[in-house]
Amino acid sequence: MEQHRPGRAPTAVRARTTHVIGGRPWSDPVLDQAVDAVHDRYLRVGARALAEARDDPELRSLRVEALAKAAVGSGSYIEALLAEDSSNPDLWLWLGRTRIEEAWRIRPDARARAVQAAGYTAYTKTMQKARDPLLNASRLWPGDPVPWEAMLWLALGLDADREEKDELWRQAYRRGPTLYGSHVARVVSLSPQWGGLPEEMFDFARVAMSTAGREDPRSALLPLAYFEYFVQERQGIIRGSSRWFSAEECRDVEAAARGWFEGPRPHPRTIEAHNIFGAAFHLADSRRPARQHLLRTFGRPSSLPWSYLGGNEVGQYIKACRHLNITTV
């Protein structure tokens, strides 16, 4: 959010102006600097940022996800760091998560797999290469839930059987019962588009929400579950109707939003949660709460849920902001 100069009252227009920064849904200047450094192939800066978060699973989960996306195509540089320090759990975690992100980047469209066999084979091999690094990370730092969160995405990408997914979830939950990232992975794993049942997915989201404290952003799992449901069960509305949510579903999201307060020390995933709630209210034609939540994203759209709308996530975010009279630059 653009700030006014000291001694100058903000105008209504200035208060609504948002500078958009794509691909960085967080409020973490250390992570911003580390991602920039990794893009420039200074990977030691990323390794240091990850090491600093070793005792904070929520921050560690956020940072390794962001640093892995930044390191796509640079896995050999992480391997070089591991050659110097093979007992470092941060580096093994980073390498494993990077390979998962690299695999997702080359995953063929499901409808075209029959004619893209070679591409799908490459995708599968890349995804499988993530397993050993993540197991090494979990062995070297046994209490860390973040490698198990990453393995939930690995199992999803490899279309593992339900027993394996359930066991990975148990391992992640035992080590981090409130970890936001692993809960998101579990919601997606239980969704209809990945072979799950809507009732089970919604039950999971509601139970997690009911056990969350006031400042715990897991309340956003409920609108996330709705997006997962819409993608599979209501595909026509994505291209057609401007109103995704029924009145009853909107009340459901409103109740979830009322149960969450970001507090004086925002959670590392706060901006992601505001994106999910803001998008949900926007698509439910609830302008006031949509605007309130999107203003709290400070111009930082997250992949989920904007990527569900099709096209570029930044473009979808900007479109929503303009509809809500939030000027973007």
Short mmCIF file of C-alpha atoms in Angstrom, two decimals, residues 8 12 14 19 23 30 61 68 76 100 114 122 125 145 154 174 188 212 226 243 253 281 299 303 311 314 323:
data_model
loop_
_atom_site.label_atom_id
_atom_site.label_comp_id
_atom_site.label_asym_id
_atom_site.label_seq_id
_atom_site.Cartn_x
_atom_site.Cartn_y
_atom_site.Cartn_z
CA ARG A 8 0.21 15.22 4.61
CA ALA A 12 -9.23 9.04 -0.97
CA ARG A 14 -4.11 7.64 -2.58
CA HIS A 19 1.43 -1.27 -6.14
CA GLY A 23 4.68 -13.96 -7.05
CA VAL A 30 14.49 -10.98 4.28
CA SER A 61 7.55 -23.53 5.08
CA ALA A 68 12.37 -23.33 -4.45
CA SER A 76 22.90 -27.84 -9.59
CA ILE A 100 9.05 -30.60 -7.08
CA ALA A 114 -1.66 -39.44 -24.53
CA ALA A 122 10.28 -36.37 -17.89
CA LYS A 125 11.32 -38.60 -13.30
CA PRO A 145 7.24 -30.97 9.54
CA LEU A 154 5.24 -35.02 -4.16
CA ARG A 174 2.43 -35.09 14.21
CA VAL A 188 -5.93 -30.09 -2.35
CA ALA A 212 -7.65 -22.83 14.90
CA TYR A 226 -14.82 -24.02 -2.23
CA ARG A 243 -21.21 -15.02 -9.16
CA VAL A 253 -17.31 -17.93 3.98
CA PHE A 281 -15.92 -12.37 -1.51
CA GLY A 299 -0.59 -5.62 -3.78
CA SER A 303 -1.12 -18.24 -6.86
CA GLY A 311 -5.00 -16.94 -17.20
CA VAL A 314 -1.60 -11.13 -11.47
CA HIS A 323 -13.69 -3.85 -10.03
#
